Short mmCIF file of C-alpha atoms in Angstrom, two decimals:
data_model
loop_
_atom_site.label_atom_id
_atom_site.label_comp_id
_atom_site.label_asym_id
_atom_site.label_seq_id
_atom_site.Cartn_x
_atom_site.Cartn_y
_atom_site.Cartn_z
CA UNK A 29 171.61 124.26 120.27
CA UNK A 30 168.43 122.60 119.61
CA UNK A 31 166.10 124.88 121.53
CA UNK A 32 162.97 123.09 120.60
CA UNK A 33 163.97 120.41 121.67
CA UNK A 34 165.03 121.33 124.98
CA UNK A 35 161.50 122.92 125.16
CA UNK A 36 160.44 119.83 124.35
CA UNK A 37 162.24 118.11 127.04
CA UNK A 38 160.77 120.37 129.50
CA UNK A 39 157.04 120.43 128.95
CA UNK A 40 157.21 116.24 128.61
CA UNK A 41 159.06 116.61 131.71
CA UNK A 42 156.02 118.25 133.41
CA UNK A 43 153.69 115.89 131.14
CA UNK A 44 155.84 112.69 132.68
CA UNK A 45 155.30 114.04 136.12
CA UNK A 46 151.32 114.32 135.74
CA UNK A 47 151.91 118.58 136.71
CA UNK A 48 151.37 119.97 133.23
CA UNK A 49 148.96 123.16 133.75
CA UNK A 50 145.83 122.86 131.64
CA UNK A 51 143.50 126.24 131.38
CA UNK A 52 140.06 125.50 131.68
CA UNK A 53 138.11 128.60 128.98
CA UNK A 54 135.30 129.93 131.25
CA UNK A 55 133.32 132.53 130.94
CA UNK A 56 131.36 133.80 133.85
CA UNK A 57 127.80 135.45 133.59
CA UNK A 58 127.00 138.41 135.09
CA UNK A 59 123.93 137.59 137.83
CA UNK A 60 124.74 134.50 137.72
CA UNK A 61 127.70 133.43 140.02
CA UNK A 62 128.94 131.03 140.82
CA UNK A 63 127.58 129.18 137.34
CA UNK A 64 129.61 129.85 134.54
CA UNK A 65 129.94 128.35 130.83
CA UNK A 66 133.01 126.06 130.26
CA UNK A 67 134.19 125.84 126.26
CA UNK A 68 135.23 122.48 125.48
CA UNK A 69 138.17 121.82 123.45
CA UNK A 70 135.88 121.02 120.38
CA UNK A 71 133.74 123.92 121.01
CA UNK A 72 131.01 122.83 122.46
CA UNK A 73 129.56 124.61 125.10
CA UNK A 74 128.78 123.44 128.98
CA UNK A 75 127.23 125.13 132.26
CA UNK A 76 129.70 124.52 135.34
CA UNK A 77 129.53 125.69 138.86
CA UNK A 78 133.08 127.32 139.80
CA UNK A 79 134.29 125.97 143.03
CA UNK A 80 138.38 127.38 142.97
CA UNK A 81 137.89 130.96 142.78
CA UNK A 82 139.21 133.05 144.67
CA UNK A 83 136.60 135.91 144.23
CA UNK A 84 135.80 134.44 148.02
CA UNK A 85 132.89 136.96 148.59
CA UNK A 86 131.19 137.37 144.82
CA UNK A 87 132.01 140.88 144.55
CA UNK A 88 133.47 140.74 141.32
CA UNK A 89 129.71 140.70 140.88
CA UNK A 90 128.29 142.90 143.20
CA UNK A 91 126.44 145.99 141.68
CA UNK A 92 127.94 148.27 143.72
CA UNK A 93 131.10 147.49 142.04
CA UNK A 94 130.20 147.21 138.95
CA UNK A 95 128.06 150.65 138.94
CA UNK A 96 131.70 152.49 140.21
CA UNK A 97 133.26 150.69 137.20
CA UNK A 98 130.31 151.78 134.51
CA UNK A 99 130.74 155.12 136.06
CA UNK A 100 134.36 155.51 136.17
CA UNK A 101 134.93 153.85 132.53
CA UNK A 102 132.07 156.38 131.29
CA UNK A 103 133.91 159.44 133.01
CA UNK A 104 137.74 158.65 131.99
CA UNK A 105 137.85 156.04 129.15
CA UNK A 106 139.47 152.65 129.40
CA UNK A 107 143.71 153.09 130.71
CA UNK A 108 144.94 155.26 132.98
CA UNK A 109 147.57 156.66 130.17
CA UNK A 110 151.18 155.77 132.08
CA UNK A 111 152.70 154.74 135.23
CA UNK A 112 152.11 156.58 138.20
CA UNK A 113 154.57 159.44 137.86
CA UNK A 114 153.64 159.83 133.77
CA UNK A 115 150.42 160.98 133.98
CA UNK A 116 149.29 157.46 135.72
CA UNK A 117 148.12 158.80 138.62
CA UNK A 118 144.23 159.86 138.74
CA UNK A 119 142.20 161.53 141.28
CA UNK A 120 140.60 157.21 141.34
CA UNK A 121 144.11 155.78 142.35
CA UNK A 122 144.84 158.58 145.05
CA UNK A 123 140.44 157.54 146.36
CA UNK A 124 141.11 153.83 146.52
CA UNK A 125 145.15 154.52 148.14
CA UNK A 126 143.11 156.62 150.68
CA UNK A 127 140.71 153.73 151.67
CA UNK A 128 143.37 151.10 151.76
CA UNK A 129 144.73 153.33 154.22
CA UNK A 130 142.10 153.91 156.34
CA UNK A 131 141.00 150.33 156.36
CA UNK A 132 144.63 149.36 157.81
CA UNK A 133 144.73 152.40 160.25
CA UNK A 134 147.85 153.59 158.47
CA UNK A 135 148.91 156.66 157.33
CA UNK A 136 149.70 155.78 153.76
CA UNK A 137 148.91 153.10 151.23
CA UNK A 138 150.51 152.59 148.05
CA UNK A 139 148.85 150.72 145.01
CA UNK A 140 150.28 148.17 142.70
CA UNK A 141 149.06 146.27 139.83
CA UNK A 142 149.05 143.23 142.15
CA UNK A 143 149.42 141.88 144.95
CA UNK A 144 152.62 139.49 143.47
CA UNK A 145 154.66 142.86 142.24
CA UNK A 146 153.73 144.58 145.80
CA UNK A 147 155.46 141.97 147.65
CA UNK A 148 157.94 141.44 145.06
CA UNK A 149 158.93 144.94 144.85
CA UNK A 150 158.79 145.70 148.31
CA UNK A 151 160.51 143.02 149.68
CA UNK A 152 163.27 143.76 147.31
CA UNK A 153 164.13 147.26 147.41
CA UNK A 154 163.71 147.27 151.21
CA UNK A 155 167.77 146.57 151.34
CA UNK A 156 168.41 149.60 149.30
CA UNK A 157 166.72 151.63 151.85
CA UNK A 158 168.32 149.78 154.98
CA UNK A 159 171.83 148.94 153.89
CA UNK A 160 173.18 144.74 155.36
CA UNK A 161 168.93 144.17 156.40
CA UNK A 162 168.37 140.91 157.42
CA UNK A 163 165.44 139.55 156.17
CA UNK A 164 163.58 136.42 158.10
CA UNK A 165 161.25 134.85 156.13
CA UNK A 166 158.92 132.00 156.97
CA UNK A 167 159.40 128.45 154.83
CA UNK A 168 155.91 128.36 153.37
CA UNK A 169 155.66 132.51 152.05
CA UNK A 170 153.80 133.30 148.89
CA UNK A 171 156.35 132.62 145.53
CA UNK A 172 156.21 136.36 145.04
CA UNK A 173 157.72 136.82 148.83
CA UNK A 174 160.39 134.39 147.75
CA UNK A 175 160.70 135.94 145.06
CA UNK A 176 161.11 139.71 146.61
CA UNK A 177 163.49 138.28 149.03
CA UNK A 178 165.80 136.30 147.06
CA UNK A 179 166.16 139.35 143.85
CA UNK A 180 166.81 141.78 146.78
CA UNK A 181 171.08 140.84 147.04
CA UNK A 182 170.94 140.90 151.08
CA UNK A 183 170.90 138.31 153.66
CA UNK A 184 168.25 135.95 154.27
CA UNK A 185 167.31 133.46 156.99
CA UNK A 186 164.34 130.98 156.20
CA UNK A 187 162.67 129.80 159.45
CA UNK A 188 160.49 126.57 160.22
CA UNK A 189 157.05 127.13 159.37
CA UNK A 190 154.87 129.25 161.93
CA UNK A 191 157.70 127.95 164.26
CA UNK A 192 158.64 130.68 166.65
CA UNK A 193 161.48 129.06 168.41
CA UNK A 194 163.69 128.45 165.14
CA UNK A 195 162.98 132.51 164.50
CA UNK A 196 163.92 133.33 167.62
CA UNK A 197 166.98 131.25 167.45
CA UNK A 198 167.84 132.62 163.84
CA UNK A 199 167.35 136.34 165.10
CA UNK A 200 169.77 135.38 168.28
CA UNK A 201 172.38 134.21 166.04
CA UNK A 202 172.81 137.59 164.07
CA UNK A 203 174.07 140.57 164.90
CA UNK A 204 171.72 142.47 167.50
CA UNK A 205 172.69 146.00 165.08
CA UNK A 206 171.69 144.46 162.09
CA UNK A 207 168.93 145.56 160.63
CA UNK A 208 166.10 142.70 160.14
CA UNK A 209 162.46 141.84 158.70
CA UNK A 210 160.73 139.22 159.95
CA UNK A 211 158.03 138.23 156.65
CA UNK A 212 155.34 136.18 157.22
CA UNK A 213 151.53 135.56 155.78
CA UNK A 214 148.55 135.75 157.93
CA UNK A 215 146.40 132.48 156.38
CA UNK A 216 148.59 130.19 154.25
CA UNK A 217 146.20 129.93 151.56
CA UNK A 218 147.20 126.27 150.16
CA UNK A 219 146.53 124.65 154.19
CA UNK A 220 144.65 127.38 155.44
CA UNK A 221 146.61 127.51 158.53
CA UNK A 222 147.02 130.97 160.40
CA UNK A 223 150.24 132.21 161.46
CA UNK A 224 151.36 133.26 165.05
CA UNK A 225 151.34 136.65 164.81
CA UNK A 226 151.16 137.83 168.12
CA UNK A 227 153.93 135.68 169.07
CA UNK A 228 156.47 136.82 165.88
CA UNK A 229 155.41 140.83 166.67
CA UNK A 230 156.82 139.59 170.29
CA UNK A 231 160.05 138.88 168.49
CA UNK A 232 160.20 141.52 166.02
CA UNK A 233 159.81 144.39 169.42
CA UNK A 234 162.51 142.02 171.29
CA UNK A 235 165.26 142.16 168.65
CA UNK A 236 164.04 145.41 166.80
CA UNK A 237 162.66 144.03 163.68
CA UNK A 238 160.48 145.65 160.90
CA UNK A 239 157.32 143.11 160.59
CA UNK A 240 156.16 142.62 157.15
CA UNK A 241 152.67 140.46 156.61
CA UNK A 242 150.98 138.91 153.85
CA UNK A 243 147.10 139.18 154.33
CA UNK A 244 146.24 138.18 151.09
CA UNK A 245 144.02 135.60 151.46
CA UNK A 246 142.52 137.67 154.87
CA UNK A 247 141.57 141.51 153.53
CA UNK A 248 138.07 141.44 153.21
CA UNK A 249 137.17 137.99 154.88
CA UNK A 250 138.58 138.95 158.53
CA UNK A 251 138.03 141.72 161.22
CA UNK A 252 135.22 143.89 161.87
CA UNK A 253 135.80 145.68 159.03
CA UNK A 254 137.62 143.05 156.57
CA UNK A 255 140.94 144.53 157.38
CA UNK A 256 142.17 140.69 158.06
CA UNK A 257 143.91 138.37 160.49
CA UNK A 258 145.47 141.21 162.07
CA UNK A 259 142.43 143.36 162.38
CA UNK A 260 140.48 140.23 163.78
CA UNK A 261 143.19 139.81 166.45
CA UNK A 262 143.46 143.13 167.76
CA UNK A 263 147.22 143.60 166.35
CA UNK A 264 147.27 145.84 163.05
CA UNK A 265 148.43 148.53 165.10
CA UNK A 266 152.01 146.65 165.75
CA UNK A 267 152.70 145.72 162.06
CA UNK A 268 155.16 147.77 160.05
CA UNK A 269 154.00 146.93 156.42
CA UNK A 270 150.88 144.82 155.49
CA UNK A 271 150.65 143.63 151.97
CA UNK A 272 147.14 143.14 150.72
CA UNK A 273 145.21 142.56 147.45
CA UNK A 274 142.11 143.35 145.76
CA UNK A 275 141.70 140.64 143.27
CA UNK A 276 140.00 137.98 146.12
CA UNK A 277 137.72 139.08 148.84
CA UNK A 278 137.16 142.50 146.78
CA UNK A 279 136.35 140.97 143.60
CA UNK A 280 139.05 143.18 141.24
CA UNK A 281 142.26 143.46 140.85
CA UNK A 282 145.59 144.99 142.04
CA UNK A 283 147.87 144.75 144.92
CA UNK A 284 149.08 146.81 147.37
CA UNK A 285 151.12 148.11 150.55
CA UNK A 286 149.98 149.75 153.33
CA UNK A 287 152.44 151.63 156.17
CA UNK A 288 153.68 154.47 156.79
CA UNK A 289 153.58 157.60 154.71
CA UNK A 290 157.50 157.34 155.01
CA UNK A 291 158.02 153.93 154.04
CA UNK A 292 154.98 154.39 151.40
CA UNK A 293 157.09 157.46 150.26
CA UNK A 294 160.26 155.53 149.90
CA UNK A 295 158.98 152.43 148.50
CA UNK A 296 157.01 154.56 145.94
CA UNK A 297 160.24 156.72 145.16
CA UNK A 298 163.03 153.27 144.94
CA UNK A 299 160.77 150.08 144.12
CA UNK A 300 161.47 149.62 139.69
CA UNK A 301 158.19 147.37 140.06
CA UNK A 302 156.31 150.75 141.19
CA UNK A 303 157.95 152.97 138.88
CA UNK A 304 158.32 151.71 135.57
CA UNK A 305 154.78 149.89 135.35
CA UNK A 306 151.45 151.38 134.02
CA UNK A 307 148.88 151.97 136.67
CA UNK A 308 145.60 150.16 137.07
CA UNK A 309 142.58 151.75 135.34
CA UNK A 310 140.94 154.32 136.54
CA UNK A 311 137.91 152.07 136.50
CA UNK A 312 139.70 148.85 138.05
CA UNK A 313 140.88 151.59 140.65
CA UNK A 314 137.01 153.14 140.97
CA UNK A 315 135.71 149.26 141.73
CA UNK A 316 138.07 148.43 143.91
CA UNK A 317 137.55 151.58 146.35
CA UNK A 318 133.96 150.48 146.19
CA UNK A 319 134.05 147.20 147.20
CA UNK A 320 136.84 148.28 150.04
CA UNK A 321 134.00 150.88 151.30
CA UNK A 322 130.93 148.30 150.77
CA UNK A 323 133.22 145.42 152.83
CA UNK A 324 133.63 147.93 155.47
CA UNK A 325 130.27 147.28 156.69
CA UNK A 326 128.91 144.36 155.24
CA UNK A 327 129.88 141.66 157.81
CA UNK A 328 126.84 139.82 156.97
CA UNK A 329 128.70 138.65 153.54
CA UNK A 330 131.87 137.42 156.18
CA UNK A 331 129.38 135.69 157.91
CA UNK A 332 127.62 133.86 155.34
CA UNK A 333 131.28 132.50 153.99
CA UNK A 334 131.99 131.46 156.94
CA UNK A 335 128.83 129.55 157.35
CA UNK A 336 128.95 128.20 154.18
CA UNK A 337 132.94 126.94 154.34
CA UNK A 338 132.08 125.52 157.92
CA UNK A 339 128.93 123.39 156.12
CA UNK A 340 131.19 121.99 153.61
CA UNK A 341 133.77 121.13 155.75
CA UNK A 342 131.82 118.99 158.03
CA UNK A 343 130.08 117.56 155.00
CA UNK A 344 132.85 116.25 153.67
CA UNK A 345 134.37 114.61 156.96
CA UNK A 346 131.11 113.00 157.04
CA UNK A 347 132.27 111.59 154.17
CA UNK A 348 135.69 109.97 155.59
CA UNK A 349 137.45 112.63 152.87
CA UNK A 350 141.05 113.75 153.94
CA UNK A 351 140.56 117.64 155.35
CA UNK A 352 142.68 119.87 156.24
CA UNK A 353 140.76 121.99 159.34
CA UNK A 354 142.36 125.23 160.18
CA UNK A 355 139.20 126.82 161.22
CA UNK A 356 139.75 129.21 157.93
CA UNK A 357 137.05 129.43 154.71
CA UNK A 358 139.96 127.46 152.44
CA UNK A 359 138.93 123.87 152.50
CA UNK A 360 141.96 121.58 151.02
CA UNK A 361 140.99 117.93 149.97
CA UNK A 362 144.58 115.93 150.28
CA UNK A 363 144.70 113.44 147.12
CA UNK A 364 148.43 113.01 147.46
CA UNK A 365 149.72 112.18 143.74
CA UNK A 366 149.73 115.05 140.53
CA UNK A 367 147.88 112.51 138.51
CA UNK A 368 144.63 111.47 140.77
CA UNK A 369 143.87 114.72 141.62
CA UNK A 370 144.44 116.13 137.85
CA UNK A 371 141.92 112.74 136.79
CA UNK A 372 139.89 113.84 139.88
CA UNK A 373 139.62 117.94 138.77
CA UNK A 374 138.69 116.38 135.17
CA UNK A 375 135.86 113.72 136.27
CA UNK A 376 134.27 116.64 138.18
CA UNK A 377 134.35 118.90 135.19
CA UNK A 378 133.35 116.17 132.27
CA UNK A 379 130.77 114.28 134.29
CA UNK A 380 129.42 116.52 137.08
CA UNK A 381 129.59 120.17 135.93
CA UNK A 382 131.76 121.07 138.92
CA UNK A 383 135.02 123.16 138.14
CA UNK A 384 138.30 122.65 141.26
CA UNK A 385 141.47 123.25 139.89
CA UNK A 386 143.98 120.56 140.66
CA UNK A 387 146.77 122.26 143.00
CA UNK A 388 150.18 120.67 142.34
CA UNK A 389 154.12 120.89 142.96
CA UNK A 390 155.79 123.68 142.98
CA UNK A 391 152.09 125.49 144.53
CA UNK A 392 152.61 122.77 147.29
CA UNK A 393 155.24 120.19 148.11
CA UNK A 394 155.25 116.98 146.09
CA UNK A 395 153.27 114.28 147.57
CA UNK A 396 150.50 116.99 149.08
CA UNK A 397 148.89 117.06 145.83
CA UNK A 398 144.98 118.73 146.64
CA UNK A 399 142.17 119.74 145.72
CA UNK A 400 141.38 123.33 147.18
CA UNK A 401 137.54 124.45 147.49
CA UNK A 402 136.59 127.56 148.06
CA UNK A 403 132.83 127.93 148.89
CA UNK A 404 131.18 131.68 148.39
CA UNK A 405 127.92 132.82 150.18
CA UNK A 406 126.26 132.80 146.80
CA UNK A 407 127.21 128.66 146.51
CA UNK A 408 123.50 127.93 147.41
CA UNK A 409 122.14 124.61 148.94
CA UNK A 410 121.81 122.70 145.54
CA UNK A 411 125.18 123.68 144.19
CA UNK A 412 127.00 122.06 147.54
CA UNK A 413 124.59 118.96 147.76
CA UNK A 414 125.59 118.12 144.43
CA UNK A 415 129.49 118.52 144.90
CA UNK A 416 129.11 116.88 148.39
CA UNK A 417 127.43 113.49 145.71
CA UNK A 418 129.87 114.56 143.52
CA UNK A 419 132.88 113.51 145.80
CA UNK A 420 131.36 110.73 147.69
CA UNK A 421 130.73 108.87 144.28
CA UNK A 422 134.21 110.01 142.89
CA UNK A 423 136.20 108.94 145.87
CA UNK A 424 134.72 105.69 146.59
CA UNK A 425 135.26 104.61 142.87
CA UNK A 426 139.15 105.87 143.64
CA UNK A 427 139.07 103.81 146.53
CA UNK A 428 137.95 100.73 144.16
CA UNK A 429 139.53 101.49 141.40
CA UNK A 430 143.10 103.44 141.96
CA UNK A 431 144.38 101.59 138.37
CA UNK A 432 141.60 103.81 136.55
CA UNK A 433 142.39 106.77 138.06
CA UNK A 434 146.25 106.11 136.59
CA UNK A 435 144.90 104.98 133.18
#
């Protein structure tokens, strides 16, 4: 076997197909969100405004954060030592566990090191603990759902997107003793689209289903105190397990679970994802609990997102540009084809100091190729007026001149 080539042959694959992953080397300045300082690939240096991340409310920069971090790093030192039942566990990781649990209104929360091994793990030890559970999962769920669902050896049923009738004919067709898990995310973060969740918690009390839901892309942006979709809507209470992270809205990192102290318990005590991996650091743990507390009661920051992904949106249909409108702060730009929107991403960058990751196949289906904005309250009035040129002068010249963009 000739394994280099056959790496070969798979990276030219990708190259062939215009969906090789380039990573742009950015470092961002403290203060100074959402510039940063892009380092070309001969070393030269150039200022950028960051328009893809998905630090949606700039608290990876807010002091308050960063003071429980100095704090916390000053106090303990840099790791936490071990995984949670090896000395991981600090009086930090039980603080921010206690606040994820309050902010959900449940009576336990358990904390992974992100939000991809909480759903992963979860979803896949869940059959251990409920023997022949049937788990109903909805088309479009995060990789790491997918994931979770398809390592866990029990049935499956994959459902229409947000399409209540196909669950509710897939949950009439099993067995009505069966146990079953309907999984499902709050804001599909690729469309922006919001699930149905009053509707599928309908279903999950008719045919006795756990409900499991992905608020990713919702903690800290929804609600009257950032708890999400679910918060927002008045139906937190109903949900069995919500899956949440703090690497987005709350600026950090980690992941994490939120139920009861049972299921928390069980989870904690059967999930290999929980117990075999090193915990966060005390000081990722001490910044995340802050920014949970601080989001609490800052719904001016919500606000001000909001305001600024509504301006953008309606700046950019003023344009004639292809949106996708859920009413959400993601604001997808459909190009349609891996290779204009990579030679889109990379104009932006080279010529106009503007960094959007191109988002490609297998993030989205082929042929829905985007780019995905994601505008911050600290994207001030300069920064969008000179994307909003930015993508009027880039799209009309793709209009013209389609054979460029393919060169």
């Amino acid at each position: 076997m000739d394994y280099t080539a056959g790496l070969d042959k798979a990276l030219n694959r990708l190259h062939e197909e215009g969906r090789y992953r380039t990573f742009i080397d950015i470092e961002r300045r403290k203060g100074a969100f959402p510039k940063a300082v892009w380092t070309r690939p001969d070393g030269s240096e150039q200022d950028i405004t960051v328009w893809c991340g998905n630090d949606y409310l700039g608290m990876g920069q807010h002091p308050v954060v960063l003071n429980a971090m100095h704090e916390a790093i000053d106090a303990t030192g840099a790791g936490s030592g071990g995984t949670r039942n090896i000395s991981g566990t600090t009086v930090y990781h039980k603080a921010l566990e206690a606040e994820l649990a309050d902010l959900h209104g449940k009576e336990a929360a358990l904390l992974f090191t992100s939000a991809y091994i909480a759903n992963d793990a979860t979803l896949s030890t869940l059959p251990k603990l409920f023997p022949g559970l049937i788990i109903y999962s909805d088309a479009l769920n995060h990789a790491s759902m997918i994931e979770g669902v398809r390592r866990n050896g029990g049935a499956k049923r994959i459902f229409r997107h947000n399409d209540v009738a196909h669950l509710r004919e897939l949950l009439a067709a099993d067995d009505p003793a069966a146990p079953k898990l309907i999984a499902f995310e709050s804001i599909y973060s690729m469309d922006g689209d919001i699930a149905p969740i009053a509707e599928i918690l309908d279903l999950a009390d008719e045919f006795g289903a756990l409900s499991y839901i992905d608020e990713v892309h919702a903690v800290g942006m929804y609600g009257p105190r950032g708890a999400g979709v679910a918060e927002r809507d008045g139906l937190m209470g109903r949900i069995d397990i919500i899956n949440g992270t703090l690497a987005k809205a709350y600026g950090v990192m980690g992941g994490y679970i939120a139920a009861s102290a049972k299921m928390c318990d069980a989870i904690r005590s059967y999930a290999p994802g929980f117990i075999f991996t090193t915990s966060l650091p005390p000081a990722v743990a001490a910044g995340a609990a802050a920014s949970v507390r601080h989001l609490k009661t800052d719904q001016g920051l919500r606000d001000q997102q909001q305001t600024q992904a509504s301006i953008l949106k309606l700046r950019l249909k003023g344009l004639g540009l292809p949106i996708i409108d859920h009413g959400t702060h993601i604001v997808p730009v459909m190009v349609g084809d891996p290779v204009h929107t990579k030679k889109l991403s990379d104009m932006l960058l080279e010529n106009y100091g503007i960094y959007v990751q191109p988002i490609n196949f297998p993030t989205v289906p082929r042929g829905t190729e985007r780019l995905r904005f994601t505008p911050s309250p600290v994207h001030g009035p300069d920064e969008m007026d000179r994307l909003v040129r930015a993508m009027d002068e880039l799209w009309a010249h793709c209009a013209l001149n389609r054979a460029e963009l393919s060169a």
